[in-house]
Coordinates of C-alpha atoms in Angstrom, one line a residue:
M101 CA 0.2 -0.1 0.1
E102 CA 2.1 2.9 -1.2
V103 CA 0.7 6.3 -1.3
R104 CA 3.9 8.3 -2.3
G105 CA 3.4 10.4 -5.7
T106 CA -0.4 10.7 -5.8
Q107 CA -2.1 13.9 -7.2
W108 CA -3.3 14.4 -3.7
E109 CA 0.0 14.3 -2.1
Q110 CA 1.9 16.5 -4.7
M111 CA -1.1 19.4 -4.2
G112 CA -0.5 22.0 -1.6
E113 CA -3.1 22.5 1.3
Q114 CA -4.5 25.5 -0.6
D115 CA -5.3 23.2 -3.8
R116 CA -6.8 20.6 -1.8
G117 CA -9.4 22.8 -0.4
V118 CA -8.6 21.6 3.0
E119 CA -11.3 23.3 5.3
P120 CA -12.6 22.6 8.8
V121 CA -15.6 20.1 8.7
S122 CA -17.1 18.9 11.8
S123 CA -16.7 15.1 12.4
P124 CA -17.5 12.2 14.5
L125 CA -14.0 10.9 13.9
T126 CA -11.0 12.7 14.4
T127 CA -7.2 12.2 14.8
H128 CA -4.4 14.3 16.0
V129 CA -0.7 13.7 14.9
L130 CA 1.8 14.8 17.2
D131 CA 5.7 14.5 16.3
T132 CA 7.2 13.8 19.7
A133 CA 10.8 14.0 18.3
S134 CA 10.5 17.8 17.7
G135 CA 7.6 18.4 20.4
S136 CA 5.2 19.9 17.7
P137 CA 2.3 18.9 15.9
A138 CA 3.2 16.9 12.5
R139 CA 1.8 18.2 9.4
S140 CA 2.8 16.1 6.6
P141 CA 1.9 12.7 6.9
C142 CA -0.8 11.8 4.1
L143 CA -3.3 9.4 6.0
R144 CA -6.0 7.4 4.5
L145 CA -9.1 6.3 5.9
S146 CA -10.8 3.0 5.2
R147 CA -13.7 0.7 6.7
L148 CA -13.8 -3.1 6.5
E149 CA -17.0 -4.1 4.6
V150 CA -18.6 -7.1 6.2
H151 CA -19.6 -8.8 2.8
G152 CA -16.0 -9.8 1.2
Q153 CA -14.2 -8.6 4.1
Q154 CA -12.5 -5.9 1.9
W155 CA -11.3 -2.5 2.9
M156 CA -13.3 0.2 1.3
E157 CA -11.5 3.7 1.0
L158 CA -13.5 6.4 2.7
G159 CA -11.2 9.3 1.9
N160 CA -7.8 10.7 2.3
S161 CA -6.4 13.7 4.4
Y162 CA -3.3 15.9 5.7
P163 CA -3.0 17.2 9.1
D164 CA -3.4 20.9 9.5
P165 CA -0.9 23.2 10.9
D166 CA -2.1 22.0 14.6
G167 CA -1.6 18.4 13.5
R168 CA -5.3 17.6 13.3
C169 CA -7.5 15.9 10.6
P170 CA -10.8 17.8 10.1
G171 CA -13.5 16.1 8.1
L172 CA -12.2 12.6 8.3
L173 CA -15.7 11.3 7.9
P174 CA -18.5 13.6 7.4
P175 CA -21.5 13.8 9.8
G176 CA -24.0 11.0 9.2
Q177 CA -21.5 8.8 7.8
M178 CA -20.1 7.0 11.0
K179 CA -21.6 3.5 11.2
A180 CA -20.6 0.6 13.6
G181 CA -17.9 -1.5 12.2
T182 CA -13.9 -2.1 11.7
Y183 CA -12.1 1.0 10.6
K184 CA -8.4 1.6 9.6
L185 CA -6.1 5.0 9.3
F186 CA -3.4 4.4 7.4
F187 CA -0.6 7.1 7.9
D188 CA 2.3 7.5 5.3
T189 CA 5.0 8.2 8.2
E190 CA 8.1 7.1 5.6
G191 CA 7.0 9.7 3.2
S192 CA 6.7 12.4 6.0
W193 CA 9.9 11.9 7.6
R194 CA 11.8 11.6 4.1
K195 CA 10.5 15.0 3.5
R196 CA 12.2 16.2 6.3
G197 CA 15.6 14.6 5.5
Q198 CA 15.2 11.7 7.9
E199 CA 14.9 8.2 7.8
S200 CA 12.2 6.1 9.6
F201 CA 11.9 2.7 11.1
Y202 CA 8.4 2.4 10.3
P203 CA 7.6 3.0 6.7
Y204 CA 3.8 3.6 7.8
V205 CA 1.3 2.8 10.5
E206 CA -1.9 1.1 10.4
V207 CA -4.2 1.9 13.3
V208 CA -7.3 -0.4 13.2
F209 CA -10.2 0.0 15.5
T210 CA -13.8 -0.6 16.1
I211 CA -16.6 1.6 16.5
T212 CA -19.7 0.1 18.4
N213 CA -21.8 3.2 18.8
E214 CA -22.5 5.3 16.2
T215 CA -23.6 8.3 17.9
H216 CA -20.4 8.9 19.9
E217 CA -17.6 10.9 18.7
V218 CA -14.2 8.8 18.3
H219 CA -10.8 10.2 18.7
V220 CA -7.7 8.5 17.5
P221 CA -4.3 10.4 18.4
L222 CA -1.3 9.2 16.8
L223 CA 2.3 10.2 18.6
L224 CA 5.1 9.8 16.4
S225 CA 9.0 9.8 15.9
P226 CA 11.1 8.1 13.5
W227 CA 11.8 5.2 16.2
F228 CA 8.4 4.6 17.6
Y229 CA 4.8 5.4 17.7
I230 CA 1.9 5.5 20.2
T231 CA -1.8 5.6 19.6
Y232 CA -4.9 5.2 22.2
H233 CA -8.6 5.8 22.3
G234 CA -8.4 9.6 23.1
S235 CA -11.7 11.7 24.2

């Protein structure tokens, strides 16, 4: 699963039309090596479809200057099921002239109640990552 070189990745934030949109599913990417928000890892959201057990891509995003990804999932689109957030960490570190032990991070989680908001933060460095169910 490689996302480098995609048209989405090559566009600037202004070209992508990134605007804050309320979403029941959020993430926050923090660069623990520098102590600042991570602004460049491309991420992809997918949902596991029950029939056929295939991942269906729901969208792509980049963190904003605060490391948050607004509008991951439009309101009313969340349903119970298994989701995956894919972060292109290698591409992000390469842009900064660093190598990374992890070429990508996949966070797979289950949503059981579609009326609750879900926050899935990612704390990231070139050598480790941590994720948890935030609030």
